[in-house]
Coordinates of C-alpha atoms and ligand atoms in Angstrom, one line a residue:
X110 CA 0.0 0.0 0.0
X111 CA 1.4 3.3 -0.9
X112 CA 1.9 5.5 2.1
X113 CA -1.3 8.2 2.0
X114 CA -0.2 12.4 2.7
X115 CA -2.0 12.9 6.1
X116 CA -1.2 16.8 6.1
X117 CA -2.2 16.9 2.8
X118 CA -5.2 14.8 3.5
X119 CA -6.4 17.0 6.4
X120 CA -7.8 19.7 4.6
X121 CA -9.5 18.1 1.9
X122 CA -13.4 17.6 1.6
X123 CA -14.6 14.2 1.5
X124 CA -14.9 13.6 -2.1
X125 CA -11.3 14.1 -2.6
X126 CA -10.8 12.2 -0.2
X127 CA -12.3 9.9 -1.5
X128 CA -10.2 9.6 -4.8
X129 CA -7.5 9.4 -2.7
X130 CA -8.3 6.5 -1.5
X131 CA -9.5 5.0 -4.5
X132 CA -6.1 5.5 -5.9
X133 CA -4.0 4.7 -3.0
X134 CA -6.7 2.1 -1.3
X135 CA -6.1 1.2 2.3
X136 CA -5.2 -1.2 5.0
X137 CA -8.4 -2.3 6.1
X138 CA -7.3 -3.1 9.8
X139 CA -5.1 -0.1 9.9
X140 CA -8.0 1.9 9.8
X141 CA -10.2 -0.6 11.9
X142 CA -7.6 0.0 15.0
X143 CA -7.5 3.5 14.2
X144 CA -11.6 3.8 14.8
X145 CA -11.2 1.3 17.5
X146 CA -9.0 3.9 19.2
X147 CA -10.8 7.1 18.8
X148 CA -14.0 5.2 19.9
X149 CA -12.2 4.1 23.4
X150 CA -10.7 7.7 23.4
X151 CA -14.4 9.0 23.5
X152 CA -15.5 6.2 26.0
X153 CA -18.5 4.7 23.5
X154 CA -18.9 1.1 23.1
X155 CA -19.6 -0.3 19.3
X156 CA -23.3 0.2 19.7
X157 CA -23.4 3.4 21.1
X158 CA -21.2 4.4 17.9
X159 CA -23.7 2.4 15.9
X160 CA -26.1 4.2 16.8
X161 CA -25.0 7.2 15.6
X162 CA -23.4 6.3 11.9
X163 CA -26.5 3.7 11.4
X164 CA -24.2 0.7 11.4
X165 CA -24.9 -2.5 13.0
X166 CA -22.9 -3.5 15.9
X167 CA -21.7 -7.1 14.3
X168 CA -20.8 -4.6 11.2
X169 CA -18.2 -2.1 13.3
X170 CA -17.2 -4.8 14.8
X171 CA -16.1 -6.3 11.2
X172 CA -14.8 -3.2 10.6
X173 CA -12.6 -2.6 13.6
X174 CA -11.1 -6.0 13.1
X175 CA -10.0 -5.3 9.6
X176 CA -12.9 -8.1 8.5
X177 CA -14.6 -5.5 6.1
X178 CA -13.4 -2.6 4.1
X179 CA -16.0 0.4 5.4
X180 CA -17.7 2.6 2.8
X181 CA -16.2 5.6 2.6
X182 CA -19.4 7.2 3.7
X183 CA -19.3 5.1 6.6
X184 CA -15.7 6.4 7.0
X185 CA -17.0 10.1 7.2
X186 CA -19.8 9.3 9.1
X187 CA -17.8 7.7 12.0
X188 CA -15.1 10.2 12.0
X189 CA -18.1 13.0 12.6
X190 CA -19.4 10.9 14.9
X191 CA -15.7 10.2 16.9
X192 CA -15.4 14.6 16.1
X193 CA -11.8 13.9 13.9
X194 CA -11.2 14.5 10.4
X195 CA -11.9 11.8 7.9
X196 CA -7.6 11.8 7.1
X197 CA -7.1 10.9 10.8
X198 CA -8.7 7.3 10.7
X199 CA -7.6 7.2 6.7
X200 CA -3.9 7.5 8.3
X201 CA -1.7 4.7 7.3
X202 CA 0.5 4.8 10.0
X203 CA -0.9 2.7 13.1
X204 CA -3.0 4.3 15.7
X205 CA -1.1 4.7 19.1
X206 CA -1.0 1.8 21.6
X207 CA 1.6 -0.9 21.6
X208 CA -0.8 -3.8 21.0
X209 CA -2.9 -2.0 18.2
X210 CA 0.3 -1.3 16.1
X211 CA 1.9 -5.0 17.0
X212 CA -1.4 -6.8 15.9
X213 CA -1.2 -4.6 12.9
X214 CA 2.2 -5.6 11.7
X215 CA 1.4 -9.1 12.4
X216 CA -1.5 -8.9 10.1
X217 CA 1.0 -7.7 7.3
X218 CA 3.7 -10.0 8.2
X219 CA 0.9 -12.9 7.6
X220 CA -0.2 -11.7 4.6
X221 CA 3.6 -11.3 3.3
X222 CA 4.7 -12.6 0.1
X223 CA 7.1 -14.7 2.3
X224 CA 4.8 -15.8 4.4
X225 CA 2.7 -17.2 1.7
X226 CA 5.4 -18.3 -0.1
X227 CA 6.2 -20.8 2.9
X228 CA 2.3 -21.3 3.5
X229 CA 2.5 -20.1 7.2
X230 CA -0.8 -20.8 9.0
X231 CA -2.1 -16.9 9.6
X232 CA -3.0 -16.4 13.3
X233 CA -6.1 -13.9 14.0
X234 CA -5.1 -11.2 16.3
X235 CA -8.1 -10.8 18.0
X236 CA -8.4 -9.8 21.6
X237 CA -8.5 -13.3 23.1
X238 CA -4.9 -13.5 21.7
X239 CA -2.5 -12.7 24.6
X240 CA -0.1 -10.0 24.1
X241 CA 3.2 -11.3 24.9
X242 CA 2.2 -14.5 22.1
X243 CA 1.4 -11.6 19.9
X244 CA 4.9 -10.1 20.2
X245 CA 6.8 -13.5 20.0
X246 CA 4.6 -13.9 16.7
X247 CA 5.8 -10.4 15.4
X248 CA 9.2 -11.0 16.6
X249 CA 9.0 -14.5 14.9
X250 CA 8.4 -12.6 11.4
X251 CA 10.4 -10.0 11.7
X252 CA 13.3 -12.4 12.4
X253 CA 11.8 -14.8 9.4
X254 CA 12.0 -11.8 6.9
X255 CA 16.2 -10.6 8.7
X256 CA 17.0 -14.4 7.8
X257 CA 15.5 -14.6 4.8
X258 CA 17.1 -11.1 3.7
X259 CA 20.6 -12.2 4.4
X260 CA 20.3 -15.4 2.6
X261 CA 19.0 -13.3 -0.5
X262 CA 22.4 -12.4 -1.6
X263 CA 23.0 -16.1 -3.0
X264 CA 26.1 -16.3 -5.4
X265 CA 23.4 -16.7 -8.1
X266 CA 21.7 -13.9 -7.1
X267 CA 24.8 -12.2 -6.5
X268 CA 26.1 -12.7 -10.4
X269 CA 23.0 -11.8 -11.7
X270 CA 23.3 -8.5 -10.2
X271 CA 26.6 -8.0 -11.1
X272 CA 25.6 -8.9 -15.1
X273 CA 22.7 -6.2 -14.8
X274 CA 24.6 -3.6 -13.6
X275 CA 27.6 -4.7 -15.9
X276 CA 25.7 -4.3 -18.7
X277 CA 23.4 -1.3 -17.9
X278 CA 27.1 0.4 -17.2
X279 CA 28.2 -0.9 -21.0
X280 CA 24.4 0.8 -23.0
X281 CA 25.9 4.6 -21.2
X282 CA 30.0 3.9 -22.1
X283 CA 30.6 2.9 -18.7
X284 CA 29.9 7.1 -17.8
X285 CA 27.7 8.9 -15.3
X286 CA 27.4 12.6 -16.7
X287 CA 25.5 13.6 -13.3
X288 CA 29.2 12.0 -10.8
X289 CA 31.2 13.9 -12.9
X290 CA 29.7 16.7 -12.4
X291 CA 28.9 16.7 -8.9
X292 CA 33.1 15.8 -8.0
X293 CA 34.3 18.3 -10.7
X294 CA 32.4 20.9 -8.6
X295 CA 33.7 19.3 -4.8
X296 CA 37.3 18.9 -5.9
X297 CA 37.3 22.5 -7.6
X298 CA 36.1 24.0 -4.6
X299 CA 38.6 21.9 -2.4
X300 CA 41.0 24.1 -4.4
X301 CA 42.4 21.4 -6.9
X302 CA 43.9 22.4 -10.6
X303 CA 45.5 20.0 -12.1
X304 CA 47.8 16.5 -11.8
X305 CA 47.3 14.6 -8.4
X306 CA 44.4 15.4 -5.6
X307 CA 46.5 15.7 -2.5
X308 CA 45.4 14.3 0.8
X309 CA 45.0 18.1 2.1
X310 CA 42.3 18.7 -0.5
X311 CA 40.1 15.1 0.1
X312 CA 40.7 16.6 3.8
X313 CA 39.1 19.9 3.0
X314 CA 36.7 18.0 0.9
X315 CA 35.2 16.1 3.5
X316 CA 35.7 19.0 6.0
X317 CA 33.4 21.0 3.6
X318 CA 30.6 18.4 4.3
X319 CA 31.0 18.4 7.9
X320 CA 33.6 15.4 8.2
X321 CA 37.1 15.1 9.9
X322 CA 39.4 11.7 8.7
X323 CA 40.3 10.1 11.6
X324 CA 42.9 7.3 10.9
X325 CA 42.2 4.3 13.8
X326 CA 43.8 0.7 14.1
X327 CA 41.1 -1.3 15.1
X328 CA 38.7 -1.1 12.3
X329 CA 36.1 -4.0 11.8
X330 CA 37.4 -6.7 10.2
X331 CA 34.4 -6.8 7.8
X332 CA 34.9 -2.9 7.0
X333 CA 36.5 -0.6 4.8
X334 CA 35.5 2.6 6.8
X335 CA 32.9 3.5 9.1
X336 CA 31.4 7.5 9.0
X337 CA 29.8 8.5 12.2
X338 CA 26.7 10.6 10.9
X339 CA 26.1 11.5 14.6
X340 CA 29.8 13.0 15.9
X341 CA 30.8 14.1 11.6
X342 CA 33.8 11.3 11.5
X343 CA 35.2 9.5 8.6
X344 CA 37.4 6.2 10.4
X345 CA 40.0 4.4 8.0
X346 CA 42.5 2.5 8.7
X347 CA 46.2 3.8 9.0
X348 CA 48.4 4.9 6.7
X349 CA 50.7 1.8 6.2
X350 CA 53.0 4.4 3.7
X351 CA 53.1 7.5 4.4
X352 CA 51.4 9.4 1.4
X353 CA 50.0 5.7 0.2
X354 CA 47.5 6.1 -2.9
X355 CA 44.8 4.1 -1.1
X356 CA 43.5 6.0 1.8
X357 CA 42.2 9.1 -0.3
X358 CA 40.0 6.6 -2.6
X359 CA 39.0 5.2 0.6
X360 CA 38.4 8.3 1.9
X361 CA 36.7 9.6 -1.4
X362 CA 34.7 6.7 -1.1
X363 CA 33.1 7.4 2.3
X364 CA 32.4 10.7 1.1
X365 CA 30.8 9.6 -1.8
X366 CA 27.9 7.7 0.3
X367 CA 26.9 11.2 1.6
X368 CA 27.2 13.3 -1.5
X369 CA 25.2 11.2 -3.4
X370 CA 22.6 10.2 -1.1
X371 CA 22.8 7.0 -0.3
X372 CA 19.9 5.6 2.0
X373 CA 20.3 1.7 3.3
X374 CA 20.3 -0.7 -0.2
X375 CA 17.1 -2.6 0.0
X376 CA 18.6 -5.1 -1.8
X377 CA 21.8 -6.6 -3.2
X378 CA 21.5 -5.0 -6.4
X379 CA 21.3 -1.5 -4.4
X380 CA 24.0 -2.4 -2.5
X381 CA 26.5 -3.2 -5.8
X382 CA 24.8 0.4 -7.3
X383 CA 25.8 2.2 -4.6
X384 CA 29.4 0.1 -4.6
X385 CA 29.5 1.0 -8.2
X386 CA 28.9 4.9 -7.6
X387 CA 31.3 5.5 -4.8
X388 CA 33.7 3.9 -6.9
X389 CA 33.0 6.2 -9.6
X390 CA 32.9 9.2 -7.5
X391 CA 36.5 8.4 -6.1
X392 CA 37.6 7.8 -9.7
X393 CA 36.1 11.4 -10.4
X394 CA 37.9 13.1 -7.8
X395 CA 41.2 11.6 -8.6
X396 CA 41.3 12.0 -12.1
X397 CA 38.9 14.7 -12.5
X398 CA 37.3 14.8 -16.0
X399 CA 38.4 18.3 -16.9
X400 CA 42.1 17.4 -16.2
X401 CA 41.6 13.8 -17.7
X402 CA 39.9 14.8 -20.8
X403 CA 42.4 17.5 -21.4
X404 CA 44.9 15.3 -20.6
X405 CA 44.0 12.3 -22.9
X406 CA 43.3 14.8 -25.9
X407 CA 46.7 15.8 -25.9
X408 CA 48.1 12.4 -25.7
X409 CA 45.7 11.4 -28.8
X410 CA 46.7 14.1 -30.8
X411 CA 50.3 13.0 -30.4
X412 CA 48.9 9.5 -31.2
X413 CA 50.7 8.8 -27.7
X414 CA 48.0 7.3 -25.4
X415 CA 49.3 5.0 -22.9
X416 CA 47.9 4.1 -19.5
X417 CA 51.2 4.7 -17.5
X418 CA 50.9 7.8 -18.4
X419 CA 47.8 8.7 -17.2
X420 CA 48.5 7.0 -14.1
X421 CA 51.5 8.9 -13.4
X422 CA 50.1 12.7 -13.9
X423 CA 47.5 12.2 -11.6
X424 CA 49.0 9.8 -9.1
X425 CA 47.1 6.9 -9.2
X426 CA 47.5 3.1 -9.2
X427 CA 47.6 1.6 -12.9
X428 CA 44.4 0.2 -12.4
X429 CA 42.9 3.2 -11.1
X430 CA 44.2 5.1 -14.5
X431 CA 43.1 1.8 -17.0
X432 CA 39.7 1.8 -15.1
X433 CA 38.9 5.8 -15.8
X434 CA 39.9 5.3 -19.0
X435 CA 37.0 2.9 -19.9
X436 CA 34.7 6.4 -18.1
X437 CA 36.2 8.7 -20.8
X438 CA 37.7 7.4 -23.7
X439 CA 34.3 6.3 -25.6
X440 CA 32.2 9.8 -24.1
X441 CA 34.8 11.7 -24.5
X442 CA 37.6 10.5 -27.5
X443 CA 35.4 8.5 -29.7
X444 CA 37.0 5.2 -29.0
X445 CA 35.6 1.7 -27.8
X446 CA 37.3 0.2 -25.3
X447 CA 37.7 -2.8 -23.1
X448 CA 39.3 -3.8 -19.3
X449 CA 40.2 -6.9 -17.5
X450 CA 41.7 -7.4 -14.5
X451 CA 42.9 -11.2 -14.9
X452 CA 44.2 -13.1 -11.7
X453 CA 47.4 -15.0 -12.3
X454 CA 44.9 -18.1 -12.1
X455 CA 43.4 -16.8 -15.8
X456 CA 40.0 -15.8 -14.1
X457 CA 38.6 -12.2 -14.8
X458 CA 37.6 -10.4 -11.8
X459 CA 36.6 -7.5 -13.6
X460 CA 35.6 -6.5 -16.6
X461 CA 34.2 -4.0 -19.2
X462 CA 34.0 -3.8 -22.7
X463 CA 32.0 -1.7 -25.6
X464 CA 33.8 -2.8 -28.1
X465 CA 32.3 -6.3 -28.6
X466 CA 35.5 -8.4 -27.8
X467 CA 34.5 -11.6 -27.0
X468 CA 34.3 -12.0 -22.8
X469 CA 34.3 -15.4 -21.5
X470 CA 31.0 -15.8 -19.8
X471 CA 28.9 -18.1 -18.2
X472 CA 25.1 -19.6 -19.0
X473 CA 23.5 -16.4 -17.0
X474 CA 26.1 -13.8 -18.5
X475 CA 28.4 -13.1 -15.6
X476 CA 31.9 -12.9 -16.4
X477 CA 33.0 -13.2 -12.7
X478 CA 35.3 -15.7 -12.5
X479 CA 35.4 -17.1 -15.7
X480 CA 38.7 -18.2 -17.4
X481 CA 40.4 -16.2 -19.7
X482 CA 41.7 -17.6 -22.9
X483 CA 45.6 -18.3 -23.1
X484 CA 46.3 -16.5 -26.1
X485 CA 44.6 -13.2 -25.2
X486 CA 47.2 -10.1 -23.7
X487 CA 46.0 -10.4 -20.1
X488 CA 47.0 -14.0 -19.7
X489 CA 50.2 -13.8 -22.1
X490 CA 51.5 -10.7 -19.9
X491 CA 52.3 -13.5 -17.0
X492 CA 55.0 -14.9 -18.8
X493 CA 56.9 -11.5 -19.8
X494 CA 59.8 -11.1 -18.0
X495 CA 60.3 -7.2 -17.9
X496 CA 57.6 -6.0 -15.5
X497 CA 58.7 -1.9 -15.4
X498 CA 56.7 -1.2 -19.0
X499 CA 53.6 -2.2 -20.5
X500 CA 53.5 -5.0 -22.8
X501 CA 51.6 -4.8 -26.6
X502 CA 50.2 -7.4 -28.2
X503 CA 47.3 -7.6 -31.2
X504 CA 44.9 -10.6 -31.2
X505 CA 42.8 -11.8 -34.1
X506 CA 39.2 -13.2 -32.3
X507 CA 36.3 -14.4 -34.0
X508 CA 35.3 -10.9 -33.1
X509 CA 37.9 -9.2 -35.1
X510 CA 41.4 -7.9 -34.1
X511 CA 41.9 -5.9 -31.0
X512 CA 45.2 -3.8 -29.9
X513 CA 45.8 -4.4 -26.0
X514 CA 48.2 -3.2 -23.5
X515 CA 48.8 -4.6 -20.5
X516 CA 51.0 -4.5 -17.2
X517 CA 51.3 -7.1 -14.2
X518 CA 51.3 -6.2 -10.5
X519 CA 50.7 -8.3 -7.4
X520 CA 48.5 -8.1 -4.2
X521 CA 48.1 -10.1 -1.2
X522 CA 45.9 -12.2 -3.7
X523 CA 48.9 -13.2 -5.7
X524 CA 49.4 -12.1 -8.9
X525 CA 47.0 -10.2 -11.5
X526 CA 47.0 -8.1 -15.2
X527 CA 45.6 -5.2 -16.0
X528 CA 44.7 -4.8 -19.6
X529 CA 43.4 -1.7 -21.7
X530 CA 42.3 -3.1 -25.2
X531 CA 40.7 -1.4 -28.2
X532 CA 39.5 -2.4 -31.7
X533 CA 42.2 -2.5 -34.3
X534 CA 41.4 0.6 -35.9
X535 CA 42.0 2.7 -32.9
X536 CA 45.1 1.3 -32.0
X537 CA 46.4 4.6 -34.1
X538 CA 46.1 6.3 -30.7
X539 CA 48.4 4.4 -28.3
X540 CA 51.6 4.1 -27.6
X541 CA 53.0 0.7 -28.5
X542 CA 51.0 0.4 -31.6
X543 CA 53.7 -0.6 -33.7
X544 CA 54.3 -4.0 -31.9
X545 CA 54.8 -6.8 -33.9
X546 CA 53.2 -9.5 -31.3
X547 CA 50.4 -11.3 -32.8
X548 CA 48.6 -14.1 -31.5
X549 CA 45.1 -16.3 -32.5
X550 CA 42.8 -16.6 -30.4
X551 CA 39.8 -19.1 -31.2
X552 CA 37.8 -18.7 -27.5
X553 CA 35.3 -20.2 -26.7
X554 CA 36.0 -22.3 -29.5
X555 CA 37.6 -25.6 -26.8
X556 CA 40.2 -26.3 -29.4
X557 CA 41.6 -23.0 -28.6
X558 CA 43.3 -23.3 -25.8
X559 CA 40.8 -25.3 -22.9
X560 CA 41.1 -28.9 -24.7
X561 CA 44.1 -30.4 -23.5
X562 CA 46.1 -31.5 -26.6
X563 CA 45.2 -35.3 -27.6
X564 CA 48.4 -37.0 -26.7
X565 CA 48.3 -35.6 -23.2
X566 CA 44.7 -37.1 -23.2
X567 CA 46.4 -40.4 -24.3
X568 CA 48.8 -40.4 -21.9
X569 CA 47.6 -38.9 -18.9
X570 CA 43.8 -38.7 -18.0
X571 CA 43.7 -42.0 -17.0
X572 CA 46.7 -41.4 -14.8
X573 CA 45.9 -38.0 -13.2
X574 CA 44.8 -37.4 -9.8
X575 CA 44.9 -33.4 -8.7
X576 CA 43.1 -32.1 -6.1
X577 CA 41.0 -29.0 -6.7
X578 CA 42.0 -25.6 -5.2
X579 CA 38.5 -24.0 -4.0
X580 CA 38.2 -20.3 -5.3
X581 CA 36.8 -18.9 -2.6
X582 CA 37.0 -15.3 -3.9
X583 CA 35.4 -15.6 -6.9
X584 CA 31.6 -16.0 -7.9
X585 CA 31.9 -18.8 -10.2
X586 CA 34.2 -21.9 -10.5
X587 CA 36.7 -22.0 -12.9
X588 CA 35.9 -24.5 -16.1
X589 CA 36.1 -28.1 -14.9
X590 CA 37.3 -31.1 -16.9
X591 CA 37.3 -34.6 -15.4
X592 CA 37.6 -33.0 -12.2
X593 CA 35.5 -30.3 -10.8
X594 CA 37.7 -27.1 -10.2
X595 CA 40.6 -28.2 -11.9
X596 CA 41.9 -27.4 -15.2
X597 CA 43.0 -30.7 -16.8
X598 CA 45.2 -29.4 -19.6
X599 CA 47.2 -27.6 -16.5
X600 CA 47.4 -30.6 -14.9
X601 CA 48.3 -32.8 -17.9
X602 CA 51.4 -29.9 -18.9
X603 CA 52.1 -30.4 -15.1
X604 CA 52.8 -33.9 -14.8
X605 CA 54.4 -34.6 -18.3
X606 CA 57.2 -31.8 -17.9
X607 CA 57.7 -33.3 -13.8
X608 CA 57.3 -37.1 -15.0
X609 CA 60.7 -39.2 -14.5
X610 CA 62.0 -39.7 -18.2
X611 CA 61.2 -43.0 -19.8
Ligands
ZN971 ZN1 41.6 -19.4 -26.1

């Protein structure tokens, strides 16, 4: 039931009143407790008040108990009789009294899509029920609908929402006009220019909204930061390097749940939106788009983009700089582009593309998790020896050819590859266009590189026994061959290159 305007309400004559409530209808036992109430306030019983409106006793009665939806000129005639406005009993919000508004939210918990969906026998909350039953049955549901809440973020679920957003992200080139915008104006007034945002100006940033940065050791585990709304505080963790690039996109971050409004996410969807837009916020205020643009237009025009660039002017990890690329470079330069950040283990963990390169995906669309092929940039990268550079490479795909750069790093998580990529015709732009690595990729054709080759087969899947590595980090499993989790042609290169020489 939509929630109904009572101050609106109050002033209007009964006929609009009555539209209202034809377009907004009305929780039938809502307004029964609410008449139930002013009746007791004036000290009449139901027949007494019958009396006056014209209405059988059995009838009120009905009506008080939520059993019958009243007229509405039975609504207006009680509420002259009871002396309050017709608005008063048409309130949606429950009448005061603890057990009116408990027997009240018991009635909607009951009649609950999840109550129905587990066929829950609905108890009548008449008076004959005691009250401290009727709170354990409201505390019941409301600790039914916590549980059932928490366990709605399923790893199906959880890819699904990830595809949605993934893709709604990809129809608007991965930009969001209204972000840029809105940190353009914050970091400006913070005083930034040009090149890096310093830690002084994310500090006057958040200062400006009414927030100090307090650094603290003993964050939750399970937190990033926590911002007191109450005291103005912004808690993050402390500054393992002095001047480390981390703590202002963390900061940034934390900002960018006030700034943009964020209530509680409803659901897990919200909650990867909002994840998305602080993201993007931070991103904003780090390489703001003024800057960026002005920045990348140069480098095109020399037909000398390159990512390491862009990361160095403005201070930034490398895939801080490939990521805002992917914002700007199709909005703002006219080019398509892709990203992948590839685990050492092949599996993307993050993606984007608007240039139609083939992603490996799964049956539902994600791309979470799902292996890379061999022959593409951001698995080839692993095996490059001179880490200080980017490394070039074009690849032919049943998609066409694309131009990709990409550079390794590593985290606590081991290893990883960041990769920039775009078409073939707009590899004009970039730096490292002139490379004269080429490879095939076939993907997800199974010859291409997931079959193992036929005389491993031969020779080793009867002989093979590995034991599967669980992924906990990522949302899907990686491809499985004769054992689930474990990539046989790995194994089969494994154990012929150890194998004792016959
Ligand atoms: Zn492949």
């Amino acid at each position: 039931m939509a929630p109904l305007r009572v101050a609106a309400l109050e002033s209007l004559t009964d006929h609009v009143v009555e539209d209202a409530v034809e377009e907004v209808g009305f929780d039938a036992l809502t307004v029964g407790r609410r008449i139930r109430h002013h009746r007791q306030v004036r000290g009449l019983t139901l027949a007494q008040l019958g009396e006056s409106v014209g209405a059988a006793q059995s009838q009120l009665s009905q009506v008080e108990n939520g059993k019958r939806e009243p007229r509405l000129s039975l609504i207006t005639a009680i509420a002259r009789a009871l002396e309050v406005a017709p608005a008063e009993l048409l309130d949606p919000a429950p009448p005061p009294g603890r057990r009116a508004a408990l027997e009240i939210e018991l009635d909607a918990a009951q009649r609950s899509p999840l109550a129905r969906e587990l066929g829950l026998t609905a108890v009548r909350s008449s008076r004959k029920l005691p009250t401290d039953a009727l709170e354990a049955l409201v505390e019941l549901h409301r600790e039914l609908a916590r549980r059932h809440d928490a366990s709605n973020a399923t790893p199906e679920e959880a890819r699904r929402a990830n595809t949605e957003i993934r893709l709604l992200m990809r129809a608007v080139d991965n930009h969001l006009p209204e972000i840029e915008e809105l940190a353009e104006d914050l970091v400006r007034s913070a005083g930034y220019t040009v090149g890096a945002l310093t830690h002084r100006q994310v500090a006057r940033m958040a200062a400006d909204l009414g927030f100090s940065i307090i650094h603290v050791e003993d964050l939750p585990h399970s937190t990033r930061t926590v911002t007191d709304l109450a005291n103005g505080r912004i808690y993050l963790p402390p500054a393992s390097i002095p001047g480390g690039h981390g703590l202002r996109s963390l900061a940034l971050q934390a900002i960018g749940h006030r700034v943009l409004g964020h209530e509680r996410p409803a659901s897990y969807t919200q909650f990867l939106r909002q994840r998305l837009e602080i993201n993007y916020f931070a991103a904003c205020c780090l390489l703001p788009r003024s800057a960026a643009v002005e920045f990348l237009s140069a480098a095109k025009a020399d037909k000398d983009l390159a990512v390491e660039d862009f990361r160095d002017a403005f201070g930034v990890t490398h895939e801080a700089a490939a990521h805002r690329l992917t914002n700007l470079l199709t909005s703002h330069l006219g080019i398509p582009v892709h990203f992948l950040r590839v685990g050492d283990d092949g599996a993307l963990y993050r993606g984007f593309e608007n240039d139609g390169v083939p992603f490996p995906q799964d049956t539902s669309g994600a791309i979470e998790g799902q292996p890379v092929c061999r022959r593409w940039t951001a698995r080839t990268v692993f095996a490059e020896r001179n880490r200080t550079t980017e490394n070039y490479q074009y690849t032919d795909t049943p998609a066409g050819t694309f131009w990709c750069s990409s550079q390794t790093g590593s985290s606590v998580d081991g290893g990883f590859s960041i990769t920039v990529g775009v078409p073939y015709a707009h590899a004009k732009w970039f730096r490292g266009r002139d490379t004269r690595v080429r490879a095939v990729s076939t993907c997800p054709d199974g010859t291409c590189c997931r079959r193992p080759p036929g005389e491993l087969v031969e020779k080793w899947a009867e002989a093979a026994w590995p034991s599967a590595r669980l992924h906990a980090q990522t949302l899907a499993p990686l491809p499985s061959g004769r054992f689930p989790g474990v990539d046989d042609r790995e194994v089969y290169s494994f154990l012929a290159s150890h194998a004792p020489r016959d």
